[in-house]
Short mmCIF file of C-alpha atoms and ligand atoms in Angstrom, two decimals:
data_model
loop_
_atom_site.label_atom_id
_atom_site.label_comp_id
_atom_site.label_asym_id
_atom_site.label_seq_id
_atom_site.Cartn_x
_atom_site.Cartn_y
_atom_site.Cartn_z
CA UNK A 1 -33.63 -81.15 -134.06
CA UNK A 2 -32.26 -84.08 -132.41
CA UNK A 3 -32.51 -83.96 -128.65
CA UNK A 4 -29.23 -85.62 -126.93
CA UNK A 5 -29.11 -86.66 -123.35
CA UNK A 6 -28.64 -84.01 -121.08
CA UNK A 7 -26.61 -83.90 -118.30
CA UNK A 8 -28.66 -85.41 -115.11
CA UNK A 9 -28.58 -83.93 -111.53
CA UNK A 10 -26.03 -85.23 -108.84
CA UNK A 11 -25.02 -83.96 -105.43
CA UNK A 12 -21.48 -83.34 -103.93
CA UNK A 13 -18.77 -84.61 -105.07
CA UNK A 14 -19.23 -84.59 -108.52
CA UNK A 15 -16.77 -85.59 -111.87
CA UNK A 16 -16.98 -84.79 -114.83
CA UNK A 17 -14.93 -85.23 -118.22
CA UNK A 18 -14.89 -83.97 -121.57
CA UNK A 19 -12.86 -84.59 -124.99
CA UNK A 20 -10.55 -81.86 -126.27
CA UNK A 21 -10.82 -81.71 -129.90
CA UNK A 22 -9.67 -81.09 -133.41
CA UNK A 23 -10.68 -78.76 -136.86
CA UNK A 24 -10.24 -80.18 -139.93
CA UNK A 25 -11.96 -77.54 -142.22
CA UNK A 26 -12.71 -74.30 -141.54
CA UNK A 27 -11.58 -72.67 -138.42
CA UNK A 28 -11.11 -68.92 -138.30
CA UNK A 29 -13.85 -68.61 -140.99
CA UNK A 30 -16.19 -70.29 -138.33
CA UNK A 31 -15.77 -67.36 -136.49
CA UNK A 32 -17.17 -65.11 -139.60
CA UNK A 33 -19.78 -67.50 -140.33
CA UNK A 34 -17.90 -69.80 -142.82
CA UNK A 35 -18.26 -73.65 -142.57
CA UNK A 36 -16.52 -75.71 -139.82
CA UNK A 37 -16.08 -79.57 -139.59
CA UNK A 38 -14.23 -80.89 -136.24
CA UNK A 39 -14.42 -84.13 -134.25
CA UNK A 40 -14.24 -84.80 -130.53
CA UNK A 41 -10.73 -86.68 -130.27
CA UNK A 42 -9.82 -89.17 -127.61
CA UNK A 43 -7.96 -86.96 -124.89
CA UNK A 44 -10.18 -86.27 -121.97
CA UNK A 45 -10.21 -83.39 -119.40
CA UNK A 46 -11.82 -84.32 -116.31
CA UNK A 47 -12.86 -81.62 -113.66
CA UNK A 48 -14.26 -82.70 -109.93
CA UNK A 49 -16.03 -80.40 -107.65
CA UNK A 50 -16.95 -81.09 -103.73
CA UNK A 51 -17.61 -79.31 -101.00
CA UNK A 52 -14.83 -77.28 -98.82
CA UNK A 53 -14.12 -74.82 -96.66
CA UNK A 54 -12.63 -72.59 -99.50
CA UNK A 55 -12.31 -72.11 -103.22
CA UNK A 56 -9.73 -73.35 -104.57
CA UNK A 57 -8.66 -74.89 -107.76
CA UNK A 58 -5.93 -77.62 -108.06
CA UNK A 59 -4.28 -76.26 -104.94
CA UNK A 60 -4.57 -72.44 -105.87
CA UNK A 61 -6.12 -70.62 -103.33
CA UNK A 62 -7.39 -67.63 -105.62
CA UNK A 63 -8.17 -69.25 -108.82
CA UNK A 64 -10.35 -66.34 -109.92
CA UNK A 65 -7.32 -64.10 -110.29
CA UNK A 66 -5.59 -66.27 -112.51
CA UNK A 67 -7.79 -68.75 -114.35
CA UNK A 68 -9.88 -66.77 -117.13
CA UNK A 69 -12.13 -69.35 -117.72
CA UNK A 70 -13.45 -69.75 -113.22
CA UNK A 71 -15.00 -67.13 -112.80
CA UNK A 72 -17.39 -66.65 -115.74
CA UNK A 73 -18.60 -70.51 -115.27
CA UNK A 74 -19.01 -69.69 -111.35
CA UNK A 75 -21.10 -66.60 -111.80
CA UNK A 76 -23.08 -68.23 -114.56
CA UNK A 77 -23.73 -71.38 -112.13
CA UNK A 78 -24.88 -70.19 -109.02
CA UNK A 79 -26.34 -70.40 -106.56
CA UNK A 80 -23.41 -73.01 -106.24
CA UNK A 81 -21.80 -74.12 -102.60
CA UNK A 82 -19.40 -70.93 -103.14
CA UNK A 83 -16.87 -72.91 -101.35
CA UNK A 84 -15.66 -75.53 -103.69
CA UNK A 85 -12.66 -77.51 -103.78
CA UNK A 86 -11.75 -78.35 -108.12
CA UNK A 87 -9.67 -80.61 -109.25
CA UNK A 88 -8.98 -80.83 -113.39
CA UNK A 89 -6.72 -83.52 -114.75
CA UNK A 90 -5.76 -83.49 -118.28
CA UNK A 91 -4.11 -85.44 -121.15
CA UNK A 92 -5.06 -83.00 -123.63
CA UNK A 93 -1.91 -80.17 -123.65
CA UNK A 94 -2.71 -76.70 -123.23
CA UNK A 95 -2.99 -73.66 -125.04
CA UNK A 96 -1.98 -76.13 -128.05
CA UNK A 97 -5.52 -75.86 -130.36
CA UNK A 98 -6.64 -79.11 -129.65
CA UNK A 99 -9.80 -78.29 -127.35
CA UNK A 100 -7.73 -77.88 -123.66
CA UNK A 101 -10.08 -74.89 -122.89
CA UNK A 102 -13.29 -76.11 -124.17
CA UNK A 103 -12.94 -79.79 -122.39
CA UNK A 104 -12.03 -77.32 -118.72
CA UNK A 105 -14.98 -74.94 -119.68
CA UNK A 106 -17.81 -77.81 -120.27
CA UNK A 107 -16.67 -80.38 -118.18
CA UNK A 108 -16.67 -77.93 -115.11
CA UNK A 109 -20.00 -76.48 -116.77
CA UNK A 110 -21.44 -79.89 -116.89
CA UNK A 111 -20.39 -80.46 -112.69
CA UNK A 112 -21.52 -77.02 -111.64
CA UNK A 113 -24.70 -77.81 -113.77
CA UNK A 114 -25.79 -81.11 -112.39
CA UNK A 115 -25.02 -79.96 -108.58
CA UNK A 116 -27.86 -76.80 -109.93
CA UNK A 117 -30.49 -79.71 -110.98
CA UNK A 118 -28.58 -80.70 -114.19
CA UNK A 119 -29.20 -78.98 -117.62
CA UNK A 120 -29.58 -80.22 -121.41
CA UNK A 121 -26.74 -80.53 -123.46
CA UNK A 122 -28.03 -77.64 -125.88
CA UNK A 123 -28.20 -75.07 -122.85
CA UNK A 124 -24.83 -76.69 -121.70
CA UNK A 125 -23.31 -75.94 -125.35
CA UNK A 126 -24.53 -72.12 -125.02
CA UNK A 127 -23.59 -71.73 -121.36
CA UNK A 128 -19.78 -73.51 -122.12
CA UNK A 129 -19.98 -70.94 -125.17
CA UNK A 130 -20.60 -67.71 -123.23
CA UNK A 131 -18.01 -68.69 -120.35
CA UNK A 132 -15.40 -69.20 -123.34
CA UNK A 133 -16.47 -66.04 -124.66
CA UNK A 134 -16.53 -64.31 -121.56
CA UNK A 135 -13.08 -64.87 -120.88
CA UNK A 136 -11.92 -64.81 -124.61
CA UNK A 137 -13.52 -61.78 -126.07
CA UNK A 138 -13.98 -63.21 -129.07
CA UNK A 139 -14.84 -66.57 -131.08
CA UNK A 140 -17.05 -69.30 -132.34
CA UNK A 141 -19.21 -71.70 -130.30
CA UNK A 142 -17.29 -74.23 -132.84
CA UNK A 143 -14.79 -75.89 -129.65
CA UNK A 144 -17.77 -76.09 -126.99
CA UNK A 145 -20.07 -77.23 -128.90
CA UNK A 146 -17.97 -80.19 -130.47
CA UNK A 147 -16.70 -81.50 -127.11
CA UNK A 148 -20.56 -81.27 -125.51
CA UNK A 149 -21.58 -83.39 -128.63
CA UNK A 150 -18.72 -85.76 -129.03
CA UNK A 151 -18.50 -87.24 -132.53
CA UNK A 152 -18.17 -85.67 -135.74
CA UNK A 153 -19.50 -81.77 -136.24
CA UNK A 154 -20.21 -79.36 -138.77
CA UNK A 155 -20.83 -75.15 -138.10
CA UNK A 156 -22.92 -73.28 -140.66
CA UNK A 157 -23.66 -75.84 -143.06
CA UNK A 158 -27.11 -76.31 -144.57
CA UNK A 159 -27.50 -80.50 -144.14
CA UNK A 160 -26.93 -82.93 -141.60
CA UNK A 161 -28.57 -83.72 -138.04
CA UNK A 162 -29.39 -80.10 -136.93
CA UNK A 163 -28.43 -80.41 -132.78
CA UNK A 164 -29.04 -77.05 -131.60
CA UNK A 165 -27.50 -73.36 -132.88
CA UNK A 166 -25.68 -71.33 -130.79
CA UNK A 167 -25.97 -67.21 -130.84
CA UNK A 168 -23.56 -64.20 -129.26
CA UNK A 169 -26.81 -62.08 -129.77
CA UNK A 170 -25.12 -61.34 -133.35
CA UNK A 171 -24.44 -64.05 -134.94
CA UNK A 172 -26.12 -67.53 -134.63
CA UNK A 173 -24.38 -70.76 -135.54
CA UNK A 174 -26.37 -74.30 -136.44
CA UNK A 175 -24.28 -76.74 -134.98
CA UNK A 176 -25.15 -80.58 -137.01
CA UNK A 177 -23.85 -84.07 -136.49
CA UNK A 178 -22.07 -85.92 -139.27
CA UNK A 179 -21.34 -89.64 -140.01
CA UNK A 180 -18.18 -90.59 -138.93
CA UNK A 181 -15.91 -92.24 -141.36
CA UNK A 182 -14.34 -94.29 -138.12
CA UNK A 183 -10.96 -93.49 -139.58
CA UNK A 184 -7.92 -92.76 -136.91
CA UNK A 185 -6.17 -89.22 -137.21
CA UNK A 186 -3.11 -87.80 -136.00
CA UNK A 187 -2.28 -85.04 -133.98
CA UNK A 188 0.83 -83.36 -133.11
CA UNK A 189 1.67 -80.35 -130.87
CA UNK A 190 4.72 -77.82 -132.25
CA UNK A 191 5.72 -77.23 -128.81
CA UNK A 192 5.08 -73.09 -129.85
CA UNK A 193 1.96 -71.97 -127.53
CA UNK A 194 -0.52 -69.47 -128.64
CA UNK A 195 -3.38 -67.52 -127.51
CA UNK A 196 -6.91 -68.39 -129.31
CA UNK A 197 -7.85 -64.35 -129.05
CA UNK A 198 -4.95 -63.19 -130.29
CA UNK A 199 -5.09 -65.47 -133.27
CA UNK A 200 -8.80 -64.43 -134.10
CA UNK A 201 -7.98 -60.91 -133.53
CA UNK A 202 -5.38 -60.62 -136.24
CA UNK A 203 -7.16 -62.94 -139.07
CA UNK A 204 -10.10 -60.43 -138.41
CA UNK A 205 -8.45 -57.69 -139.92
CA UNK A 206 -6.64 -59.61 -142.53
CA UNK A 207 -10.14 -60.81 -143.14
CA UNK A 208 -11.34 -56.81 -143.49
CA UNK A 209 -9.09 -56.31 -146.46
CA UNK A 210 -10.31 -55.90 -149.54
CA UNK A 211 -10.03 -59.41 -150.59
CA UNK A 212 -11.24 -61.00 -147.84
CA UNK A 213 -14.58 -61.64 -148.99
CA UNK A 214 -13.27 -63.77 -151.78
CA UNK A 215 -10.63 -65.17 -149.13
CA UNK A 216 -13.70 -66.13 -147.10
CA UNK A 217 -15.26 -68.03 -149.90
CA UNK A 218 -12.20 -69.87 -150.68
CA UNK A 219 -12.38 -70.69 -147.10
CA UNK A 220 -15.80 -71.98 -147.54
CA UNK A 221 -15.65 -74.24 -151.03
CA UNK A 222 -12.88 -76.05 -149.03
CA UNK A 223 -14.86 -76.70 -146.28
CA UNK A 224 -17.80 -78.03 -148.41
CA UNK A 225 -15.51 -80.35 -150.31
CA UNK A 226 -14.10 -81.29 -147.95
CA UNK A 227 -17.56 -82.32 -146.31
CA UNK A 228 -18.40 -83.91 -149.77
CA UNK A 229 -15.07 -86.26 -149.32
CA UNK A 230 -15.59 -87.14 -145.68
CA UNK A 231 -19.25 -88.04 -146.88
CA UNK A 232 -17.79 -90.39 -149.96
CA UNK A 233 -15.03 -91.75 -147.27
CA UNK A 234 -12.78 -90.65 -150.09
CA UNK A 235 -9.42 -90.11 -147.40
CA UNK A 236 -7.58 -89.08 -150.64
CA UNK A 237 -9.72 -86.70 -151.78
CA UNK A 238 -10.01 -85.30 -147.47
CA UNK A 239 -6.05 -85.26 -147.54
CA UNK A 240 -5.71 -83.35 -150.65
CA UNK A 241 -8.37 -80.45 -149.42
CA UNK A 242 -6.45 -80.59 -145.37
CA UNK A 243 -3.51 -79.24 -148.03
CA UNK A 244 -5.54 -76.68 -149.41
CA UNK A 245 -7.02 -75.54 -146.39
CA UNK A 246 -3.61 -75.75 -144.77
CA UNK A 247 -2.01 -72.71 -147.72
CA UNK A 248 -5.40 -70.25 -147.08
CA UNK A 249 -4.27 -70.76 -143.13
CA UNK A 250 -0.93 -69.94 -144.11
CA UNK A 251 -2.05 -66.90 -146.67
CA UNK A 252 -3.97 -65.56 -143.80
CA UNK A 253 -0.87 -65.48 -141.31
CA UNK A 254 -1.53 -68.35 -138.54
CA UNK A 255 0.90 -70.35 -140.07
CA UNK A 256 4.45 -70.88 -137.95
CA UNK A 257 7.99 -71.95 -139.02
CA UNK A 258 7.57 -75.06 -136.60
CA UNK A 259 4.30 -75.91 -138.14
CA UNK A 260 5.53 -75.37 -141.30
CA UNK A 261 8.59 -78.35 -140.17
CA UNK A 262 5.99 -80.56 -138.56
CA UNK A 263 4.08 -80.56 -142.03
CA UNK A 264 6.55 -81.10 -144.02
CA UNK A 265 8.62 -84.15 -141.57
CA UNK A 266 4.81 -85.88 -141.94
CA UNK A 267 3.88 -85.34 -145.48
CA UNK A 268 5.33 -89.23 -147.05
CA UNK A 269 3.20 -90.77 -144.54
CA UNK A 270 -0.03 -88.97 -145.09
CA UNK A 271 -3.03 -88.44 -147.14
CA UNK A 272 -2.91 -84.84 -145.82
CA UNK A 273 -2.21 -82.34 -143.29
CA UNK A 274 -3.00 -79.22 -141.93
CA UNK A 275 -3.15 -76.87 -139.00
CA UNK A 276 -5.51 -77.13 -136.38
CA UNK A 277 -6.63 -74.83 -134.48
CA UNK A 278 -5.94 -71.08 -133.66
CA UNK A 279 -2.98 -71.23 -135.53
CA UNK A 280 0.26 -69.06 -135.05
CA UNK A 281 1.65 -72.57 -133.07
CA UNK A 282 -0.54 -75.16 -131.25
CA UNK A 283 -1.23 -78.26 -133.28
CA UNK A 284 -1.76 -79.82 -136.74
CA UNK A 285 -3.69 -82.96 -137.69
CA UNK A 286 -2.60 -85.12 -140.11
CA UNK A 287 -4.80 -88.14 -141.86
CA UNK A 288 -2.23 -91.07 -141.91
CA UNK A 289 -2.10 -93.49 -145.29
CA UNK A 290 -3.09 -97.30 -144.86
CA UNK A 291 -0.18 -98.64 -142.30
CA UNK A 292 1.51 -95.57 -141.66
CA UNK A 293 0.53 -94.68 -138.73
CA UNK A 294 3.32 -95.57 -136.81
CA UNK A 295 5.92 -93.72 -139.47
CA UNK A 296 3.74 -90.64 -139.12
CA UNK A 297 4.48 -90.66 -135.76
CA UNK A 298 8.25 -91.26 -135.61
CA UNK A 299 8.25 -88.52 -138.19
CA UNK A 300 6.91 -86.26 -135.72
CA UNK A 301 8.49 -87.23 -133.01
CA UNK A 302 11.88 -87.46 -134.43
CA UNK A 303 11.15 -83.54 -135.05
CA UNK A 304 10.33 -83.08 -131.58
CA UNK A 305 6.34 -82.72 -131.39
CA UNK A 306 4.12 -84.28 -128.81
CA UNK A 307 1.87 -86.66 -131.77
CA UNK A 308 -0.93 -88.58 -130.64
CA UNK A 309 -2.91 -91.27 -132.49
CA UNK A 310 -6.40 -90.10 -131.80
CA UNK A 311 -9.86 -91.39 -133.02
CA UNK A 312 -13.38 -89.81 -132.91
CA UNK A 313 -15.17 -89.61 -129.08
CA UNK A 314 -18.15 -90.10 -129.66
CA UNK A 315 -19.82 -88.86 -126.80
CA UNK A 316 -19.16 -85.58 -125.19
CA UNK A 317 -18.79 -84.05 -121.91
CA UNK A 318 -20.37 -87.00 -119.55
CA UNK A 319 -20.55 -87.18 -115.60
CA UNK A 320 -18.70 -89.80 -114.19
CA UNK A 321 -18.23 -92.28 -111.00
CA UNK A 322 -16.36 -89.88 -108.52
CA UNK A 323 -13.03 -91.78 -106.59
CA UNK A 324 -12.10 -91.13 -103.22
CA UNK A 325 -11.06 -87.19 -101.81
CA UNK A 326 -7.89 -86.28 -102.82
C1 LIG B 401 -10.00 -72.24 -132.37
O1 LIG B 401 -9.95 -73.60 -131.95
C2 LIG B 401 -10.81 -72.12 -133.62
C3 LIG B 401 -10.95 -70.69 -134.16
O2 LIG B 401 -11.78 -70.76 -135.31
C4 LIG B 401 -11.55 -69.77 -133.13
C5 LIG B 401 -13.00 -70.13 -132.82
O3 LIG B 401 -13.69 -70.72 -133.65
O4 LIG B 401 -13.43 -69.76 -131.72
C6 LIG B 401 -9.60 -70.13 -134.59
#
C-alpha cells in the first residue's frame, strides 16, 4: 500500500483545511459494499484551533450541544487543551452532498491531531470515519476518506493504488487512488437540504426488498463501467453511465422534483449528469461538453441552483500557515 504523508505535529494555534467532495458512481451502494468512485473537488473547509479560556466554536459557547460532529472528534483527540477556541470557514455549502461534513470532520481531526503529536493520513481517514459515524449512525468511510486523500478515489474495487481500508468492525472498505482524467466538472446545489442518515436509512430498506440484490448489482456494473470509461478518458462513454446511475438513484427513492429540474435545465450542455450525494436534495454533478461550461452554468443558475465549476484537489486535508487571532 502506498504510504501518503501524514499529517506532522504543530503547537497552538493551528489551521487546517480540507476539500469537500463529490460521487460520481456508486454512493448508497458504498454503504452495502458496492463500488464507489468520487474526487476531492476544489471547495475547501478550513478549521483553526488555539488556546482559550473556553470552548467555543465560531462564537457558540456550547458547541457540544449542537454540533454532532464536536464532540466525537474531541473525545477521540484528547488529551487536548480542553479549552479551545474553533474557528471553521467554508465555501463548500452545507448539508448539500458535496463533502461539508467530511472537510469539518478531518480538517478539525487533522488540527486536534497534530497539536496530539500528529498522526498518518490512514489513522486520520479511520479516526475522521468513526467521528462521522459517531454522530451519523450510519455510513461509508467513502466522504472521509476522499477528502484525507485528495484526488481521484475508488471504494471496494479490486485494482488501483490500494491506500489503506477502512472497517466499522463489520464491514471493511479498501479505499484506492485512480488516475485523474484532469477534466473540470460541475456542481450544482438544489437549494432542498437533506440529512445523510436519513437518506441511508431509507435506501437500506428499499435495498432489503426482494430485488435488491439484483438492484445492488446494477448498482455495481455501473460503477465498474463507469471506472472502465474514466480509465479510457472516454467523457462520452462517463456521461452516458452518470445517466444510468442517475435512474437506479431515482428507482431507489433519493431522487427530488428539484433535482429532477436541475437535470433536466443542464442536460444540452452535458456529456452527463447525475445526483451526488445522499440524495433526496443536496447536489448533482454534471460533466460539461467541450466549451460548455459556461452554458451549463447559466442553465443552472437561470433555474436557481448554487453551480460551481470545480476540478479535482489533489491533495487532501493539509495543515496550513495560521493568520493572526481573530
Ligand atoms: C453520502 O455522501 C454518500 C452515501 O453513500 C452515504 C455514505 O457513503 O456514507 C449516501
Amino acid at each position: 500500500m502506498r504510504e501518503l504523508e501524514g499529517i506532522t505535529a504543530r503547537s497552538l494555534p493551528i489551521v487546517a483545511r480540507a476539500p469537500g467532495k463529490c460521487i460520481l458512481f456508486g454512493e448508497h451502494a458504498v454503504v452495502h459494499g458496492g463500488p464507489e468512485l468520487l474526487l476531492a473537488i476544489d471547495l475547501y473547509t478550513q478549521v483553526s484551533i488555539r488556546a482559550a479560556a473556553s470552548l467555543s466554536l465560531n462564537g457558540d459557547k456550547d458547541p457540544r450541544a449542537h454540533h454532532p460532529y464536536l464532540g466525537p472528534a474531541l473525545d477521540r483527540f484528547g488529551p487536548v487543551p480542553p479549552d479551545l477556541q474553533i474557528r471553521s470557514v467554508s465555501r463548500i455549502p452545507r448539508a448539500a452532498g458535496l463533502g461539508s461534513s467530511a472537510a469539518f470532520v478531518s480538517a478539525l481531526a487533522a488540527a486536534l491531531a497534530s497539536s496530539g503529536g500528529g498522526i498518518s493520513r490512514a489513522a486520520l481517514a479511520a479516526e475522521s470515519f468513526a467521528i462521522e459515524r459517531a454522530a451519523q449512525g450510519v455510513g461509508s468511510p467513502g466522504d472521509t476518506s476522499c477528502v484525507v486523500a485528495g484526488g481521484l478515489l475508488s471504494l471496494n474495487v479490486p485494482d488501483g493504488e490500494a491506500l489503506w481500508e477502512v472497517s466499522d468492525g463489520a464491514r471493511n472498505w479498501p479505499v484506492a487512488r485512480l488516475p485523474d482524467p484532469g477534466w473540470a466538472w460541475l456542481v450544482a446545489y438544489s437549494g432542498i437540504p437533506r440529512r445523510t442518515g436519513d437518506a441511508v436509512r431509507a435506501v437500506s430498506e428499499r435495498l432489503a426488498a426482494a430485488d435488491g440484490p439484483t438492484l445492488l448489482e446494477r448498482f455495481r456494473s455501473v460503477a465498474l463501467e463507469g471506472l472502465d470509461a474514466l480509465r479510457a478518458e472516454d467523457p462520452e462513454r462517463v456521461g452516458r453511465l452518470l445517466d444510468q446511475n442517475q435512474t437506479l438513484l431515482a428507482e431507489v427513492g433519493v431522487s427530488h422534483p428539484r433535482l429532477e429540474a436541475l437535470l433536466e435545465a443542464v442536460r444540452p450542455a452535458v456529456y452527463g449528469a447525475k445526483l451526488t450525494g445522499a440524495g433526496a436534495g443536496g447536489s448533482i454533478v454534471a460533466l460539461p461538453r467541450p466549451g460548455k461550461a459556461l452554458e451549463a452554468l447559466r442553465r443552472l443558475t437561470r433555474v436557481g441552483a448554487a453551480a460551481y465549476s470545480v476540478r479535482v484537489a489533489p491533495s487532501g486535508v493539509e495543515l496550513v500557515e495560521p493568520g493572526p487571532p481573530a
